[in-house]
Short mmCIF file of C-alpha atoms in Angstrom, two decimals:
data_model
loop_
_atom_site.label_atom_id
_atom_site.label_comp_id
_atom_site.label_asym_id
_atom_site.label_seq_id
_atom_site.Cartn_x
_atom_site.Cartn_y
_atom_site.Cartn_z
CA UNK A 1 -0.02 0.07 0.15
CA UNK A 2 2.96 2.47 0.77
CA UNK A 3 4.42 1.71 -2.67
CA UNK A 4 1.09 2.37 -4.09
CA UNK A 5 0.66 5.58 -2.27
CA UNK A 6 4.09 6.82 -3.17
CA UNK A 7 3.70 6.05 -6.74
CA UNK A 8 0.34 8.00 -6.87
CA UNK A 9 2.06 11.02 -5.14
CA UNK A 10 4.86 11.12 -7.59
CA UNK A 11 2.46 11.00 -10.50
CA UNK A 12 0.35 13.93 -8.93
CA UNK A 13 3.72 15.77 -8.30
CA UNK A 14 4.66 15.31 -12.04
CA UNK A 15 1.25 16.28 -13.20
CA UNK A 16 1.57 19.64 -11.21
CA UNK A 17 5.07 20.43 -12.45
CA UNK A 18 3.96 19.89 -15.94
CA UNK A 19 1.02 21.90 -15.67
CA UNK A 20 2.94 24.79 -14.00
CA UNK A 21 5.66 24.67 -16.91
CA UNK A 22 3.35 24.65 -19.54
CA UNK A 23 1.39 27.52 -18.00
CA UNK A 24 4.68 29.54 -17.68
CA UNK A 25 5.72 28.64 -21.27
CA UNK A 26 2.29 29.97 -22.62
CA UNK A 27 2.46 33.17 -20.70
CA UNK A 28 5.95 33.96 -21.96
CA UNK A 29 4.66 33.23 -25.51
CA UNK A 30 1.77 35.33 -24.94
CA UNK A 31 3.74 38.29 -23.53
CA UNK A 32 6.85 38.06 -25.71
CA UNK A 33 5.84 36.59 -29.21
CA UNK A 34 8.77 35.35 -31.03
CA UNK A 35 8.51 35.49 -34.95
CA UNK A 36 10.63 33.29 -36.79
CA UNK A 37 12.78 35.12 -39.39
CA UNK A 38 11.99 33.69 -42.73
CA UNK A 39 14.95 33.64 -45.09
CA UNK A 40 14.05 33.78 -48.69
CA UNK A 41 16.64 31.87 -50.88
CA UNK A 42 17.68 33.82 -53.84
CA UNK A 43 19.99 32.41 -56.23
CA UNK A 44 21.73 35.65 -57.06
CA UNK A 45 24.55 33.89 -58.91
CA UNK A 46 22.05 32.47 -61.61
CA UNK A 47 20.54 35.85 -61.80
CA UNK A 48 23.71 37.70 -62.50
CA UNK A 49 24.83 35.11 -65.27
CA UNK A 50 21.58 35.30 -66.89
CA UNK A 51 21.71 39.19 -66.72
CA UNK A 52 25.07 39.05 -68.34
CA UNK A 53 24.06 36.55 -70.99
CA UNK A 54 21.12 38.79 -71.88
CA UNK A 55 22.69 42.32 -72.01
CA UNK A 56 26.40 42.14 -71.22
CA UNK A 57 27.56 39.15 -73.13
CA UNK A 58 29.59 40.76 -75.67
CA UNK A 59 31.51 43.64 -73.73
CA UNK A 60 30.87 43.04 -70.03
CA UNK A 61 30.59 46.44 -68.17
CA UNK A 62 32.27 44.99 -64.94
CA UNK A 63 34.91 42.33 -64.29
CA UNK A 64 33.40 39.60 -61.99
CA UNK A 65 36.75 39.24 -60.20
CA UNK A 66 36.66 42.73 -58.75
CA UNK A 67 32.94 43.58 -58.63
CA UNK A 68 31.72 40.72 -56.42
CA UNK A 69 32.69 40.05 -52.94
CA UNK A 70 31.57 37.46 -50.54
CA UNK A 71 29.50 38.58 -47.45
CA UNK A 72 29.57 37.46 -43.89
CA UNK A 73 28.10 33.98 -44.87
CA UNK A 74 30.93 33.56 -47.36
CA UNK A 75 28.24 33.82 -50.20
CA UNK A 76 28.79 36.20 -53.19
CA UNK A 77 26.40 39.25 -52.87
CA UNK A 78 24.58 41.01 -55.63
CA UNK A 79 26.93 42.13 -58.17
CA UNK A 80 27.16 45.86 -59.38
CA UNK A 81 25.56 45.02 -62.67
CA UNK A 82 22.70 43.53 -60.82
CA UNK A 83 22.43 46.61 -58.51
CA UNK A 84 22.73 49.25 -61.43
CA UNK A 85 20.24 47.20 -63.58
CA UNK A 86 17.49 47.13 -60.72
CA UNK A 87 17.86 51.04 -60.35
CA UNK A 88 17.81 51.54 -64.09
CA UNK A 89 14.70 49.55 -64.34
CA UNK A 90 12.84 51.28 -61.43
CA UNK A 91 13.75 54.61 -63.23
CA UNK A 92 12.86 53.75 -66.59
CA UNK A 93 9.90 51.62 -65.96
CA UNK A 94 8.44 52.76 -62.97
CA UNK A 95 8.19 49.33 -61.42
CA UNK A 96 8.11 48.86 -57.32
CA UNK A 97 11.00 47.78 -55.65
CA UNK A 98 10.01 44.29 -55.15
CA UNK A 99 9.13 43.79 -58.74
CA UNK A 100 12.86 43.36 -59.51
CA UNK A 101 13.16 40.40 -57.38
CA UNK A 102 11.68 37.93 -60.08
CA UNK A 103 14.67 38.38 -62.57
CA UNK A 104 17.54 40.21 -60.73
CA UNK A 105 16.73 38.34 -57.32
CA UNK A 106 17.12 41.13 -55.15
CA UNK A 107 14.78 42.03 -52.14
CA UNK A 108 12.80 45.34 -52.04
CA UNK A 109 15.04 46.97 -49.12
CA UNK A 110 18.16 46.22 -51.35
CA UNK A 111 16.34 47.71 -54.68
CA UNK A 112 15.43 50.84 -52.96
CA UNK A 113 19.02 51.23 -51.44
CA UNK A 114 20.44 50.50 -54.99
CA UNK A 115 18.33 53.46 -56.67
CA UNK A 116 19.07 55.72 -53.94
CA UNK A 117 23.00 55.14 -54.40
CA UNK A 118 22.66 55.24 -58.36
CA UNK A 119 20.81 58.64 -58.49
CA UNK A 120 23.51 59.86 -56.01
CA UNK A 121 26.10 58.67 -58.27
CA UNK A 122 24.41 60.23 -61.44
CA UNK A 123 24.11 63.51 -59.56
CA UNK A 124 27.71 63.40 -58.33
CA UNK A 125 28.96 62.73 -61.86
CA UNK A 126 26.69 64.91 -63.96
CA UNK A 127 25.77 67.88 -61.96
CA UNK A 128 28.70 69.88 -63.09
CA UNK A 129 27.69 69.62 -66.74
CA UNK A 130 23.79 69.69 -66.27
CA UNK A 131 22.56 70.84 -62.83
CA UNK A 132 23.93 74.50 -63.15
CA UNK A 133 23.00 77.87 -64.47
CA UNK A 134 23.36 79.24 -67.82
CA UNK A 135 26.76 80.68 -68.51
CA UNK A 136 27.26 83.90 -70.62
CA UNK A 137 27.85 81.56 -73.64
CA UNK A 138 24.63 79.70 -72.69
CA UNK A 139 22.62 82.94 -72.42
CA UNK A 140 23.90 84.27 -75.81
CA UNK A 141 22.80 80.90 -77.36
CA UNK A 142 19.29 80.97 -75.79
CA UNK A 143 18.89 84.69 -77.00
CA UNK A 144 20.06 83.85 -80.50
CA UNK A 145 17.48 80.79 -80.57
CA UNK A 146 14.78 83.21 -79.31
CA UNK A 147 15.48 85.89 -81.85
CA UNK A 148 15.13 83.24 -84.82
CA UNK A 149 11.68 82.34 -83.68
CA UNK A 150 10.60 85.79 -83.42
CA UNK A 151 11.15 86.34 -79.64
CA UNK A 152 14.32 88.45 -78.95
CA UNK A 153 15.43 88.32 -75.30
CA UNK A 154 13.68 85.23 -74.61
CA UNK A 155 15.49 83.01 -72.29
CA UNK A 156 13.22 80.01 -72.17
CA UNK A 157 9.84 78.84 -71.14
CA UNK A 158 8.56 78.43 -67.64
CA UNK A 159 5.76 76.38 -65.97
CA UNK A 160 4.94 73.85 -63.33
CA UNK A 161 4.32 70.07 -63.25
CA UNK A 162 2.90 67.97 -60.59
CA UNK A 163 3.81 64.59 -59.35
CA UNK A 164 1.20 62.43 -57.73
CA UNK A 165 2.70 61.19 -54.28
CA UNK A 166 1.10 57.85 -53.54
CA UNK A 167 2.66 57.27 -50.18
CA UNK A 168 2.45 60.90 -48.54
CA UNK A 169 2.25 60.62 -44.87
CA UNK A 170 -1.29 61.01 -43.60
CA UNK A 171 -0.49 63.88 -41.50
CA UNK A 172 0.66 65.76 -44.55
CA UNK A 173 -1.96 65.08 -46.99
CA UNK A 174 -4.00 68.11 -46.18
CA UNK A 175 -1.06 70.23 -47.20
CA UNK A 176 -0.03 68.39 -50.28
CA UNK A 177 -3.63 68.00 -51.68
CA UNK A 178 -4.80 70.30 -54.55
CA UNK A 179 -8.06 70.54 -56.30
CA UNK A 180 -7.69 66.85 -57.61
CA UNK A 181 -7.94 65.66 -53.84
CA UNK A 182 -4.67 63.80 -54.25
CA UNK A 183 -1.27 64.62 -52.88
CA UNK A 184 0.99 66.12 -55.20
CA UNK A 185 4.47 67.42 -55.35
CA UNK A 186 5.26 70.42 -57.72
CA UNK A 187 8.06 70.62 -59.85
CA UNK A 188 8.80 74.21 -61.37
CA UNK A 189 11.15 74.18 -64.53
CA UNK A 190 12.61 76.51 -67.30
CA UNK A 191 13.46 74.75 -70.48
CA UNK A 192 15.01 75.49 -73.72
CA UNK A 193 14.09 74.46 -77.22
CA UNK A 194 16.52 71.59 -76.98
CA UNK A 195 14.98 70.32 -74.02
CA UNK A 196 17.63 71.69 -71.68
CA UNK A 197 15.99 72.15 -68.14
CA UNK A 198 18.51 74.89 -66.95
CA UNK A 199 16.34 75.56 -63.78
CA UNK A 200 14.28 73.20 -61.64
CA UNK A 201 12.69 74.01 -58.24
CA UNK A 202 11.18 70.71 -56.71
CA UNK A 203 9.48 70.21 -53.36
CA UNK A 204 6.65 72.82 -53.21
CA UNK A 205 3.28 71.13 -51.72
CA UNK A 206 0.47 70.35 -54.41
CA UNK A 207 -2.09 72.86 -52.77
CA UNK A 208 -0.14 75.78 -54.12
CA UNK A 209 -0.59 77.31 -57.57
CA UNK A 210 2.04 78.42 -59.84
CA UNK A 211 2.19 81.93 -57.99
CA UNK A 212 2.91 80.45 -54.83
CA UNK A 213 5.62 78.44 -56.26
CA UNK A 214 7.07 81.50 -57.71
CA UNK A 215 7.18 83.20 -54.63
CA UNK A 216 9.22 80.21 -52.99
CA UNK A 217 11.51 79.73 -56.14
CA UNK A 218 14.99 81.01 -56.12
CA UNK A 219 14.92 81.75 -60.17
CA UNK A 220 15.14 85.27 -59.61
CA UNK A 221 17.70 85.57 -56.77
CA UNK A 222 20.34 86.39 -59.18
CA UNK A 223 18.46 89.26 -60.82
CA UNK A 224 17.62 90.83 -57.39
CA UNK A 225 21.17 90.53 -56.05
CA UNK A 226 22.58 91.75 -59.63
CA UNK A 227 24.53 88.65 -60.37
CA UNK A 228 22.58 87.67 -63.45
CA UNK A 229 24.17 87.48 -66.79
CA UNK A 230 24.18 90.93 -68.62
CA UNK A 231 21.18 90.56 -71.33
CA UNK A 232 20.57 93.35 -74.06
CA UNK A 233 18.27 93.31 -77.04
CA UNK A 234 16.34 95.73 -78.96
CA UNK A 235 12.44 95.71 -79.96
CA UNK A 236 10.73 98.50 -81.78
CA UNK A 237 13.46 100.75 -81.12
CA UNK A 238 13.49 100.27 -77.45
CA UNK A 239 16.55 98.72 -75.78
CA UNK A 240 16.18 96.35 -72.87
CA UNK A 241 18.62 94.95 -70.23
CA UNK A 242 16.65 91.92 -68.78
CA UNK A 243 15.66 88.69 -70.48
CA UNK A 244 12.20 87.34 -70.22
CA UNK A 245 10.40 84.04 -70.10
CA UNK A 246 7.14 82.68 -71.85
CA UNK A 247 4.25 81.72 -69.37
CA UNK A 248 0.73 80.86 -69.41
CA UNK A 249 -1.81 83.36 -67.93
CA UNK A 250 -1.72 82.66 -64.27
CA UNK A 251 1.73 84.24 -63.83
CA UNK A 252 1.67 87.96 -62.60
CA UNK A 253 1.93 90.65 -65.11
CA UNK A 254 5.91 91.28 -64.66
CA UNK A 255 8.29 92.62 -67.11
CA UNK A 256 10.31 89.28 -67.14
CA UNK A 257 7.04 87.40 -67.93
CA UNK A 258 5.45 87.28 -71.48
CA UNK A 259 2.04 85.42 -71.28
CA UNK A 260 -0.52 84.83 -73.96
CA UNK A 261 -3.48 86.95 -74.88
CA UNK A 262 -6.41 85.59 -72.99
CA UNK A 263 -9.11 86.62 -75.82
CA UNK A 264 -7.28 87.85 -78.93
CA UNK A 265 -9.53 89.92 -81.00
CA UNK A 266 -7.34 91.38 -83.95
CA UNK A 267 -5.26 89.62 -86.49
CA UNK A 268 -2.24 90.90 -84.66
CA UNK A 269 -3.24 89.51 -81.39
CA UNK A 270 -4.20 86.21 -82.81
CA UNK A 271 -0.68 85.78 -84.62
CA UNK A 272 1.01 86.65 -81.39
CA UNK A 273 -0.99 84.14 -79.28
CA UNK A 274 -0.27 81.59 -81.90
CA UNK A 275 3.37 82.04 -81.75
CA UNK A 276 3.79 82.50 -78.14
CA UNK A 277 1.99 79.30 -77.20
CA UNK A 278 3.87 77.56 -79.97
CA UNK A 279 7.27 78.63 -78.40
CA UNK A 280 6.01 78.14 -74.94
CA UNK A 281 5.37 74.35 -75.54
CA UNK A 282 9.17 74.02 -75.05
CA UNK A 283 8.62 73.35 -71.34
CA UNK A 284 5.55 71.06 -71.69
CA UNK A 285 7.54 69.03 -74.17
CA UNK A 286 10.45 68.89 -71.72
CA UNK A 287 8.17 67.47 -69.18
CA UNK A 288 6.47 65.00 -71.60
CA UNK A 289 9.93 63.71 -72.54
CA UNK A 290 11.09 63.65 -68.99
CA UNK A 291 8.11 61.39 -68.14
CA UNK A 292 8.43 59.27 -71.26
CA UNK A 293 12.10 58.63 -70.57
CA UNK A 294 11.79 57.87 -66.71
CA UNK A 295 8.23 56.41 -66.02
CA UNK A 296 8.83 56.66 -62.37
CA UNK A 297 8.06 60.37 -62.52
CA UNK A 298 4.85 59.45 -64.58
CA UNK A 299 3.56 57.07 -61.91
CA UNK A 300 2.51 57.75 -58.41
CA UNK A 301 5.68 58.37 -56.33
CA UNK A 302 6.28 55.42 -53.59
CA UNK A 303 8.85 57.16 -51.31
CA UNK A 304 7.80 58.27 -47.86
CA UNK A 305 9.50 61.93 -47.99
CA UNK A 306 10.11 64.77 -50.02
CA UNK A 307 13.97 64.52 -49.91
CA UNK A 308 13.89 61.09 -51.56
CA UNK A 309 11.59 62.29 -54.28
#
């Protein structure tokens, strides 16, 4: 009988211990849930070989001996060709970051970092040639082109373009929403006939109109501070020392703006309006070519801050 009672007590004790252990484990799991990290196997080596065979087989852009380096797990990471191709695809096609995973075997976070580094590299390399103000030689060329088109003294066409911002933070939507009820960011630009955008001012909320953008824009800072290149031309016997820009009717009636006539009545007014609208389409055409070459601008922006855009 004593043996049976001791066995029964041991069984009760084991059940009690098992109950308390299971209870504590369940409580710990409820209080501190742990998610198992999922590692997605990506065959980056095969993706690189396929990419080189498709696009770079004749003259490879990079040498695999010095472009690929093993990571901490002693596996080759994504090659420079894969990273640059991911950035170019996102810029040219406007695809999302995770869409390049199917062919290039790159995750969304890696693709976003690639496009950031790629654009930074482009700006660092080409900003000296393109992201600059016109030199005196450029000004003379612009004046010569304008005079050939019947507008002596014209330096370019000025207008604004709106870029839809899909991932605009909820707290900022009221500031960035315009009449279209969608969040947009405004780009102000001045373009010449050869599609050279020599002035670009980006980041104004979409709730502003072109006049509000103009008030914030630094386009006339050089004129105010007497740093602008000297411009001199003659029209109808009158000599002028400041160039002008072709705009639409919303811009203020400043001497540096030449806008169209809203309701032309005479033949002279209709002829001027036709020529002015024809020449002012330079900036509209520049926006169209910009969106055609880089579809990422044509589609809603997926970034989370204006600096990234």
